[in-house]
mmCIF file of C-alpha atoms and ligand atoms in Angstrom:
data_model
loop_
_atom_site.group_PDB
_atom_site.id
_atom_site.type_symbol
_atom_site.label_atom_id
_atom_site.label_comp_id
_atom_site.label_asym_id
_atom_site.label_seq_id
_atom_site.Cartn_x
_atom_site.Cartn_y
_atom_site.Cartn_z
ATOM 1 C CA UNK A 1 11.118 4.540 -22.588
ATOM 2 C CA UNK A 2 13.033 1.640 -23.306
ATOM 3 C CA UNK A 3 12.428 -0.576 -26.474
ATOM 4 C CA UNK A 4 12.468 -4.060 -26.052
ATOM 5 C CA UNK A 5 10.730 -5.562 -29.198
ATOM 6 C CA UNK A 6 7.767 -4.614 -30.890
ATOM 7 C CA UNK A 7 5.448 -5.570 -28.536
ATOM 8 C CA UNK A 8 7.693 -5.131 -25.261
ATOM 9 C CA UNK A 9 7.921 -1.810 -23.768
ATOM 10 C CA UNK A 10 9.517 -1.048 -20.606
ATOM 11 C CA UNK A 11 9.243 2.348 -18.774
ATOM 12 C CA UNK A 12 11.183 3.238 -15.823
ATOM 13 C CA UNK A 13 9.872 5.764 -13.113
ATOM 14 C CA UNK A 14 13.096 4.647 -11.150
ATOM 15 C CA UNK A 15 11.272 4.560 -8.246
ATOM 16 C CA UNK A 16 13.579 5.180 -5.191
ATOM 17 C CA UNK A 17 14.842 1.849 -3.905
ATOM 18 C CA UNK A 18 13.088 1.449 -0.069
ATOM 19 C CA UNK A 19 14.912 2.427 2.529
ATOM 20 C CA UNK A 20 14.835 0.131 5.296
ATOM 21 C CA UNK A 21 17.231 2.253 7.854
ATOM 22 C CA UNK A 22 14.692 4.896 7.914
ATOM 23 C CA UNK A 23 12.004 3.620 8.262
ATOM 24 C CA UNK A 24 13.505 1.622 11.427
ATOM 25 C CA UNK A 25 14.557 4.681 12.638
ATOM 26 C CA UNK A 26 11.230 6.241 12.554
ATOM 27 C CA UNK A 27 9.490 2.910 13.571
ATOM 28 C CA UNK A 28 11.016 1.254 16.094
ATOM 29 C CA UNK A 29 10.675 4.684 17.955
ATOM 30 C CA UNK A 30 7.091 4.645 17.692
ATOM 31 C CA UNK A 31 5.586 3.030 20.355
ATOM 32 C CA UNK A 32 4.432 -0.082 19.371
ATOM 33 C CA UNK A 33 7.983 -0.842 17.342
ATOM 34 C CA UNK A 34 6.268 -1.373 13.775
ATOM 35 C CA UNK A 35 7.646 -1.421 10.019
ATOM 36 C CA UNK A 36 5.836 -1.595 6.648
ATOM 37 C CA UNK A 37 5.324 -5.143 5.592
ATOM 38 C CA UNK A 38 6.825 -3.940 1.933
ATOM 39 C CA UNK A 39 10.112 -4.648 3.998
ATOM 40 C CA UNK A 40 9.492 -8.519 3.722
ATOM 41 C CA UNK A 41 9.881 -8.868 -0.090
ATOM 42 C CA UNK A 42 13.777 -9.204 -0.657
ATOM 43 C CA UNK A 43 14.873 -12.134 -2.334
ATOM 44 C CA UNK A 44 14.343 -14.340 -0.090
ATOM 45 C CA UNK A 45 10.860 -12.987 1.459
ATOM 46 C CA UNK A 46 9.707 -13.365 -2.001
ATOM 47 C CA UNK A 47 10.259 -16.903 -2.281
ATOM 48 C CA UNK A 48 9.210 -17.625 1.372
ATOM 49 C CA UNK A 49 5.586 -15.699 0.154
ATOM 50 C CA UNK A 50 5.496 -18.402 -2.625
ATOM 51 C CA UNK A 51 5.730 -21.223 0.088
ATOM 52 C CA UNK A 52 3.302 -19.501 2.117
ATOM 53 C CA UNK A 53 1.307 -19.316 -1.226
ATOM 54 C CA UNK A 54 1.434 -23.504 -1.715
ATOM 55 C CA UNK A 55 0.369 -24.004 2.229
ATOM 56 C CA UNK A 56 -2.376 -26.267 3.309
ATOM 57 C CA UNK A 57 -3.353 -23.422 5.765
ATOM 58 C CA UNK A 58 -3.009 -21.147 3.365
ATOM 59 C CA UNK A 59 -6.481 -20.841 1.689
ATOM 60 C CA UNK A 60 -6.329 -17.457 -0.679
ATOM 61 C CA UNK A 61 -4.013 -17.949 -3.447
ATOM 62 C CA UNK A 62 -5.478 -21.244 -4.105
ATOM 63 C CA UNK A 63 -8.881 -20.041 -4.028
ATOM 64 C CA UNK A 64 -8.327 -17.166 -5.759
ATOM 65 C CA UNK A 65 -7.083 -19.204 -8.416
ATOM 66 C CA UNK A 66 -9.894 -20.856 -8.206
ATOM 67 C CA UNK A 67 -12.545 -18.106 -8.536
ATOM 68 C CA UNK A 68 -10.071 -16.379 -11.699
ATOM 69 C CA UNK A 69 -10.127 -20.174 -12.763
ATOM 70 C CA UNK A 70 -14.399 -20.428 -12.693
ATOM 71 C CA UNK A 71 -14.877 -16.814 -13.762
ATOM 72 C CA UNK A 72 -12.347 -15.785 -16.372
ATOM 73 C CA UNK A 73 -15.169 -15.130 -19.219
ATOM 74 C CA UNK A 74 -17.470 -13.486 -16.923
ATOM 75 C CA UNK A 75 -15.137 -11.148 -16.382
ATOM 76 C CA UNK A 76 -13.576 -10.618 -19.214
ATOM 77 C CA UNK A 77 -16.977 -10.128 -20.433
ATOM 78 C CA UNK A 78 -17.726 -7.334 -18.099
ATOM 79 C CA UNK A 79 -14.202 -5.033 -19.508
ATOM 80 C CA UNK A 80 -15.191 -5.584 -22.943
ATOM 81 C CA UNK A 81 -13.153 -5.747 -25.853
ATOM 82 C CA UNK A 82 -9.747 -3.403 -26.677
ATOM 83 C CA UNK A 83 -8.637 -3.063 -23.271
ATOM 84 C CA UNK A 84 -5.555 -1.816 -21.530
ATOM 85 C CA UNK A 85 -5.104 -4.705 -18.145
ATOM 86 C CA UNK A 86 -2.988 -2.766 -15.480
ATOM 87 C CA UNK A 87 -1.747 -5.547 -13.183
ATOM 88 C CA UNK A 88 -0.895 -3.871 -9.570
ATOM 89 C CA UNK A 89 2.144 -5.600 -8.138
ATOM 90 C CA UNK A 90 2.618 -8.006 -10.205
ATOM 91 C CA UNK A 91 5.332 -10.175 -9.420
ATOM 92 C CA UNK A 92 5.658 -13.481 -11.302
ATOM 93 C CA UNK A 93 2.724 -12.595 -13.276
ATOM 94 C CA UNK A 94 1.559 -16.098 -12.835
ATOM 95 C CA UNK A 95 -2.330 -15.436 -12.011
ATOM 96 C CA UNK A 96 -3.043 -12.776 -15.185
ATOM 97 C CA UNK A 97 -2.481 -15.706 -16.968
ATOM 98 C CA UNK A 98 -5.627 -16.848 -15.856
ATOM 99 C CA UNK A 99 -7.418 -14.400 -17.548
ATOM 100 C CA UNK A 100 -5.382 -13.167 -20.781
ATOM 101 C CA UNK A 101 -6.623 -15.555 -23.027
ATOM 102 C CA UNK A 102 -10.455 -14.751 -22.081
ATOM 103 C CA UNK A 103 -9.605 -11.043 -22.446
ATOM 104 C CA UNK A 104 -7.573 -10.906 -24.788
ATOM 105 C CA UNK A 105 -6.596 -7.754 -24.155
ATOM 106 C CA UNK A 106 -5.235 -4.565 -26.892
ATOM 107 C CA UNK A 107 -2.282 -3.868 -24.060
ATOM 108 C CA UNK A 108 -0.921 -5.347 -20.712
ATOM 109 C CA UNK A 109 0.977 -3.017 -18.290
ATOM 110 C CA UNK A 110 2.444 -4.727 -15.411
ATOM 111 C CA UNK A 111 3.466 -2.303 -12.677
ATOM 112 C CA UNK A 112 5.753 -3.338 -9.824
ATOM 113 C CA UNK A 113 8.704 -2.020 -8.345
ATOM 114 C CA UNK A 114 11.050 -4.211 -8.545
ATOM 115 C CA UNK A 115 12.930 -3.813 -12.108
ATOM 116 C CA UNK A 116 14.524 -7.588 -12.425
ATOM 117 C CA UNK A 117 11.539 -9.328 -11.555
ATOM 118 C CA UNK A 118 9.374 -7.163 -13.902
ATOM 119 C CA UNK A 119 11.489 -7.870 -16.821
ATOM 120 C CA UNK A 120 12.107 -11.366 -16.406
ATOM 121 C CA UNK A 121 8.096 -12.248 -15.801
ATOM 122 C CA UNK A 122 7.477 -9.809 -18.664
ATOM 123 C CA UNK A 123 10.049 -11.181 -21.298
ATOM 124 C CA UNK A 124 8.372 -14.827 -19.742
ATOM 125 C CA UNK A 125 5.279 -14.099 -20.784
ATOM 126 C CA UNK A 126 5.801 -12.031 -24.129
ATOM 127 C CA UNK A 127 7.208 -15.596 -25.004
ATOM 128 C CA UNK A 128 4.207 -17.515 -23.751
ATOM 129 C CA UNK A 129 1.442 -15.101 -25.386
ATOM 130 C CA UNK A 130 2.827 -14.203 -28.900
ATOM 131 C CA UNK A 131 0.058 -12.482 -29.551
ATOM 132 C CA UNK A 132 0.262 -9.820 -26.915
ATOM 133 C CA UNK A 133 1.671 -6.532 -26.590
ATOM 134 C CA UNK A 134 3.693 -5.362 -23.022
ATOM 135 C CA UNK A 135 4.117 -2.499 -22.100
ATOM 136 C CA UNK A 136 5.862 -3.230 -18.497
ATOM 137 C CA UNK A 137 6.360 -0.214 -15.742
ATOM 138 C CA UNK A 138 8.444 0.028 -12.736
ATOM 139 C CA UNK A 139 6.913 1.968 -10.349
ATOM 140 C CA UNK A 140 5.857 2.321 -6.381
ATOM 141 C CA UNK A 141 2.388 1.716 -6.217
ATOM 142 C CA UNK A 142 2.706 2.728 -2.766
ATOM 143 C CA UNK A 143 3.613 5.952 -3.637
ATOM 144 C CA UNK A 144 2.104 8.759 -5.536
ATOM 145 C CA UNK A 145 2.092 7.415 -9.217
ATOM 146 C CA UNK A 146 0.414 7.684 -12.436
ATOM 147 C CA UNK A 147 0.466 5.813 -15.746
ATOM 148 C CA UNK A 148 3.279 7.306 -18.577
ATOM 149 C CA UNK A 149 1.834 9.630 -20.351
ATOM 150 C CA UNK A 150 1.261 7.732 -23.553
ATOM 151 C CA UNK A 151 -0.533 5.281 -22.546
ATOM 152 C CA UNK A 152 -3.751 4.393 -24.565
ATOM 153 C CA UNK A 153 -6.377 5.413 -23.698
ATOM 154 C CA UNK A 154 -8.549 2.239 -24.596
ATOM 155 C CA UNK A 155 -10.928 0.373 -22.291
ATOM 156 C CA UNK A 156 -8.557 0.174 -18.602
ATOM 157 C CA UNK A 157 -8.653 -2.065 -16.353
ATOM 158 C CA UNK A 158 -6.737 -2.734 -13.311
ATOM 159 C CA UNK A 159 -6.084 -6.140 -11.861
ATOM 160 C CA UNK A 160 -4.827 -6.083 -7.678
ATOM 161 C CA UNK A 161 -4.960 -9.524 -6.826
ATOM 162 C CA UNK A 162 -3.923 -11.918 -3.441
ATOM 163 C CA UNK A 163 -6.127 -9.298 -1.230
ATOM 164 C CA UNK A 164 -2.548 -7.093 -1.275
ATOM 165 C CA UNK A 165 -5.179 -4.421 -0.474
ATOM 166 C CA UNK A 166 -5.577 -5.702 2.879
ATOM 167 C CA UNK A 167 -2.303 -5.414 3.740
ATOM 168 C CA UNK A 168 -3.346 -1.473 4.098
ATOM 169 C CA UNK A 169 -4.855 0.629 6.588
ATOM 170 C CA UNK A 170 -8.395 0.659 5.031
ATOM 171 C CA UNK A 171 -7.998 4.638 4.993
ATOM 172 C CA UNK A 172 -4.697 4.220 3.164
ATOM 173 C CA UNK A 173 -6.515 1.306 1.127
ATOM 174 C CA UNK A 174 -9.360 4.264 -0.191
ATOM 175 C CA UNK A 175 -6.325 6.513 -1.226
ATOM 176 C CA UNK A 176 -4.930 3.813 -2.810
ATOM 177 C CA UNK A 177 -8.395 2.766 -4.906
ATOM 178 C CA UNK A 178 -8.592 6.703 -5.790
ATOM 179 C CA UNK A 179 -5.440 6.681 -6.594
ATOM 180 C CA UNK A 180 -5.923 3.807 -9.216
ATOM 181 C CA UNK A 181 -9.410 5.337 -10.317
ATOM 182 C CA UNK A 182 -7.182 8.605 -11.349
ATOM 183 C CA UNK A 183 -4.932 6.629 -13.578
ATOM 184 C CA UNK A 184 -7.347 4.997 -15.072
ATOM 185 C CA UNK A 185 -9.759 7.589 -15.342
ATOM 186 C CA UNK A 186 -13.776 7.744 -15.634
ATOM 187 C CA UNK A 187 -15.195 4.751 -17.162
ATOM 188 C CA UNK A 188 -12.090 2.704 -15.752
ATOM 189 C CA UNK A 189 -12.639 -0.739 -13.894
ATOM 190 C CA UNK A 190 -10.950 -2.499 -10.932
ATOM 191 C CA UNK A 191 -11.361 -6.491 -10.549
ATOM 192 C CA UNK A 192 -9.427 -6.923 -6.664
ATOM 193 C CA UNK A 193 -9.007 -9.913 -4.921
ATOM 194 C CA UNK A 194 -10.411 -9.276 -1.122
ATOM 195 C CA UNK A 195 -9.868 -11.714 1.669
ATOM 196 C CA UNK A 196 -13.226 -12.328 3.363
ATOM 197 C CA UNK A 197 -13.820 -11.825 7.242
ATOM 198 C CA UNK A 198 -14.340 -15.604 8.568
ATOM 199 C CA UNK A 199 -13.958 -17.827 11.748
ATOM 200 C CA UNK A 200 -11.626 -16.899 13.525
ATOM 201 C CA UNK A 201 -9.729 -20.252 13.923
ATOM 202 C CA UNK A 202 -8.923 -20.373 10.355
ATOM 203 C CA UNK A 203 -7.573 -17.219 9.900
ATOM 204 C CA UNK A 204 -5.660 -18.271 12.900
ATOM 205 C CA UNK A 205 -3.990 -21.292 11.171
ATOM 206 C CA UNK A 206 -3.562 -19.030 7.997
ATOM 207 C CA UNK A 207 -0.979 -17.518 10.103
ATOM 208 C CA UNK A 208 0.324 -19.988 12.204
ATOM 209 C CA UNK A 209 1.382 -22.955 9.756
ATOM 210 C CA UNK A 210 2.385 -26.166 11.098
ATOM 211 C CA UNK A 211 5.523 -26.258 9.662
ATOM 212 C CA UNK A 212 6.926 -22.631 10.883
ATOM 213 C CA UNK A 213 7.016 -21.003 7.381
ATOM 214 C CA UNK A 214 5.095 -17.527 8.073
ATOM 215 C CA UNK A 215 7.020 -17.551 11.113
ATOM 216 C CA UNK A 216 10.292 -17.915 9.110
ATOM 217 C CA UNK A 217 8.836 -15.267 6.754
ATOM 218 C CA UNK A 218 8.370 -12.804 9.436
ATOM 219 C CA UNK A 219 11.640 -13.567 11.109
ATOM 220 C CA UNK A 220 13.399 -12.884 7.835
ATOM 221 C CA UNK A 221 12.963 -9.148 8.119
ATOM 222 C CA UNK A 222 15.785 -9.282 11.090
ATOM 223 C CA UNK A 223 18.016 -11.628 8.307
ATOM 224 C CA UNK A 224 17.231 -8.687 5.974
ATOM 225 C CA UNK A 225 18.150 -6.240 8.692
ATOM 226 C CA UNK A 226 22.137 -7.794 9.165
ATOM 227 C CA UNK A 227 22.339 -8.648 5.928
ATOM 228 C CA UNK A 228 22.037 -5.163 4.251
ATOM 229 C CA UNK A 229 22.529 -3.218 7.159
ATOM 230 C CA UNK A 230 25.539 -5.192 8.706
ATOM 231 C CA UNK A 231 24.274 -5.691 12.083
ATOM 232 C CA UNK A 232 23.983 -9.136 14.267
ATOM 233 C CA UNK A 233 20.318 -9.351 15.951
ATOM 234 C CA UNK A 234 19.761 -13.027 17.157
ATOM 235 C CA UNK A 235 17.011 -13.762 15.090
ATOM 236 C CA UNK A 236 16.303 -16.589 17.566
ATOM 237 C CA UNK A 237 16.019 -13.552 20.448
ATOM 238 C CA UNK A 238 12.527 -13.341 19.057
ATOM 239 C CA UNK A 239 9.547 -15.089 18.275
ATOM 240 C CA UNK A 240 6.370 -14.712 15.769
ATOM 241 C CA UNK A 241 2.949 -13.595 16.627
ATOM 242 C CA UNK A 242 0.087 -13.651 14.920
ATOM 243 C CA UNK A 243 -3.206 -13.356 15.772
ATOM 244 C CA UNK A 244 -7.053 -11.836 14.712
ATOM 245 C CA UNK A 245 -8.004 -9.216 16.360
ATOM 246 C CA UNK A 246 -11.748 -8.751 16.574
ATOM 247 C CA UNK A 247 -11.987 -5.076 17.127
ATOM 248 C CA UNK A 248 -10.065 -3.924 14.166
ATOM 249 C CA UNK A 249 -11.198 -6.691 11.909
ATOM 250 C CA UNK A 250 -7.520 -7.777 11.026
ATOM 251 C CA UNK A 251 -4.509 -10.198 11.302
ATOM 252 C CA UNK A 252 -1.775 -8.979 13.377
ATOM 253 C CA UNK A 253 1.858 -9.929 12.800
ATOM 254 C CA UNK A 254 4.501 -9.186 15.589
ATOM 255 C CA UNK A 255 7.709 -10.132 15.938
ATOM 256 C CA UNK A 256 8.184 -10.579 20.006
ATOM 257 C CA UNK A 257 11.673 -10.101 21.509
ATOM 258 C CA UNK A 258 11.963 -12.736 24.014
ATOM 259 C CA UNK A 259 14.231 -11.243 26.262
ATOM 260 C CA UNK A 260 15.595 -7.959 27.002
ATOM 261 C CA UNK A 261 17.965 -6.279 24.860
ATOM 262 C CA UNK A 262 19.385 -4.002 23.328
ATOM 263 C CA UNK A 263 19.829 -3.843 19.317
ATOM 264 C CA UNK A 264 22.287 -1.543 17.585
ATOM 265 C CA UNK A 265 21.486 -0.560 14.034
ATOM 266 C CA UNK A 266 24.099 2.180 12.276
ATOM 267 C CA UNK A 267 25.120 3.658 15.638
ATOM 268 C CA UNK A 268 21.214 3.796 16.867
ATOM 269 C CA UNK A 269 20.618 1.700 20.043
ATOM 270 C CA UNK A 270 17.019 0.389 20.558
ATOM 271 C CA UNK A 271 15.935 -0.925 23.399
ATOM 272 C CA UNK A 272 13.518 -4.141 23.663
ATOM 273 C CA UNK A 273 11.849 -5.213 27.388
ATOM 274 C CA UNK A 274 11.273 -9.219 27.216
ATOM 275 C CA UNK A 275 7.935 -9.294 25.556
ATOM 276 C CA UNK A 276 8.121 -6.124 23.439
ATOM 277 C CA UNK A 277 7.258 -6.308 20.411
ATOM 278 C CA UNK A 278 7.434 -4.981 16.522
ATOM 279 C CA UNK A 279 4.042 -5.042 14.715
ATOM 280 C CA UNK A 280 5.249 -5.901 11.384
ATOM 281 C CA UNK A 281 2.072 -6.451 9.215
ATOM 282 C CA UNK A 282 -1.738 -5.726 9.260
ATOM 283 C CA UNK A 283 -3.869 -8.147 7.000
ATOM 284 C CA UNK A 284 -7.865 -6.602 7.014
ATOM 285 C CA UNK A 285 -10.617 -8.797 6.239
ATOM 286 C CA UNK A 286 -13.791 -7.641 4.968
ATOM 287 C CA UNK A 287 -17.011 -8.528 4.393
ATOM 288 C CA UNK A 288 -18.844 -8.469 0.411
ATOM 289 C CA UNK A 289 -20.454 -5.318 1.866
ATOM 290 C CA UNK A 290 -17.497 -3.762 4.294
ATOM 291 C CA UNK A 291 -15.495 -4.066 1.368
ATOM 292 C CA UNK A 292 -18.377 -2.491 -1.205
ATOM 293 C CA UNK A 293 -18.794 0.671 1.486
ATOM 294 C CA UNK A 294 -15.338 0.814 1.624
ATOM 295 C CA UNK A 295 -14.783 1.156 -2.695
ATOM 296 C CA UNK A 296 -18.410 3.516 -2.539
ATOM 297 C CA UNK A 297 -16.391 5.947 0.002
ATOM 298 C CA UNK A 298 -13.715 6.104 -2.057
ATOM 299 C CA UNK A 299 -16.112 6.846 -5.545
ATOM 300 C CA UNK A 300 -15.991 3.621 -7.390
ATOM 301 C CA UNK A 301 -19.379 1.791 -7.871
ATOM 302 C CA UNK A 302 -19.147 -1.723 -6.884
ATOM 303 C CA UNK A 303 -20.458 -4.000 -9.918
ATOM 304 C CA UNK A 304 -20.171 -7.523 -9.370
ATOM 305 C CA UNK A 305 -18.487 -9.379 -6.661
ATOM 306 C CA UNK A 306 -17.823 -13.407 -6.730
ATOM 307 C CA UNK A 307 -17.516 -15.506 -4.100
ATOM 308 C CA UNK A 308 -16.628 -18.957 -3.632
ATOM 309 C CA UNK A 309 -19.061 -21.705 -1.904
ATOM 310 C CA UNK A 310 -16.605 -21.693 1.382
ATOM 311 C CA UNK A 311 -17.099 -18.099 1.518
ATOM 312 C CA UNK A 312 -13.438 -17.646 1.957
ATOM 313 C CA UNK A 313 -12.624 -15.161 -0.398
ATOM 314 C CA UNK A 314 -14.206 -12.435 -2.834
ATOM 315 C CA UNK A 315 -12.971 -10.691 -6.038
ATOM 316 C CA UNK A 316 -14.730 -7.561 -6.699
ATOM 317 C CA UNK A 317 -15.234 -5.536 -10.240
ATOM 318 C CA UNK A 318 -15.683 -2.018 -9.495
ATOM 319 C CA UNK A 319 -16.137 0.763 -11.656
ATOM 320 C CA UNK A 320 -14.747 4.405 -11.646
HETATM 321 C C1 AVI B 401 0.523 -10.101 0.724
HETATM 322 N N1 AVI B 401 -0.238 -10.644 1.430
HETATM 323 C C2 AVI B 401 -2.018 -10.273 1.237
HETATM 324 C C3 AVI B 401 -0.301 -11.897 2.944
HETATM 325 C C4 AVI B 401 -1.711 -11.664 3.831
HETATM 326 O O1 AVI B 401 -2.319 -12.837 3.785
HETATM 327 O O2 AVI B 401 -1.576 -10.804 4.423
HETATM 328 C C5 AVI B 401 0.993 -10.976 3.138
HETATM 329 C C6 AVI B 401 0.953 -12.556 4.128
HETATM 330 N N2 AVI B 401 1.801 -12.375 5.231
HETATM 331 C C7 AVI B 401 1.516 -13.404 6.166
HETATM 332 N N3 AVI B 401 1.344 -14.775 5.228
HETATM 333 C C8 AVI B 401 0.899 -13.947 4.017
#
């Protein structure tokens, strides 16, 4: 535990840095080839994702922000006073600002895997909210985790925005909800943003923007492999492919090889047929009742659900 100032503490669980090479070795030996979407988010990938959030076609961020602004007071009322607000994958801690004033938590606990990003964003927040007590925690929430032992037993609430839950397969999503519940303890609440099912045309447009930013985001994975594992993949030998799969209720993103080729990574050869793809991301879409069912199956009680007028996005309040 490091003490930065009286009101800013930092707890480092030292998550092991993500092993890209290991992930390729296992994922690219499967059929179809695949890799976890968490490898998108190196520095360049995070910048590209920020750009995606501002695209006309990508309604997700805009709609969630609008919902948070509109319902901040009601969300705060449902959580109550003297709370410990835990943010899952806090990143640049921008959305939390929308509920901080309304909630005035006794403690804010941002959780993120990226140490630098976490310290930087938490410091900025500490400057802007002088009354706020912060305990930043560096850990990988996609692995087994728990809150630091010294976390006070206040009125605990976890904030998990952005429909990041959609990037987990439903079974893993349920496991993550259960893990969060364990960390919060009985009576703990979860405020979670979930993207809604909607006409396929809107979904396909959101993941195939006309400026090609999502394509660049997808292809950054190949650039990242080149940068970090000293490879010479030609990113132009792959194309971005994103589509809605009705049978799985998810957007799938793939990188499709435009040609037959062999890619050598750390002494291992990976063969690609022309048209063969690497499955890089799933983004599951839920109706409000689908998600409530998932929550119930995970041992949680749905308390409230806020949806915008166009039924694009939902924010759920759940209780353990
Ligand atoms: C972070 N996650 C919720 C985004 C999504 O919509 O699944 C990632 C993304 N992929 C392509 N565009 C955005």
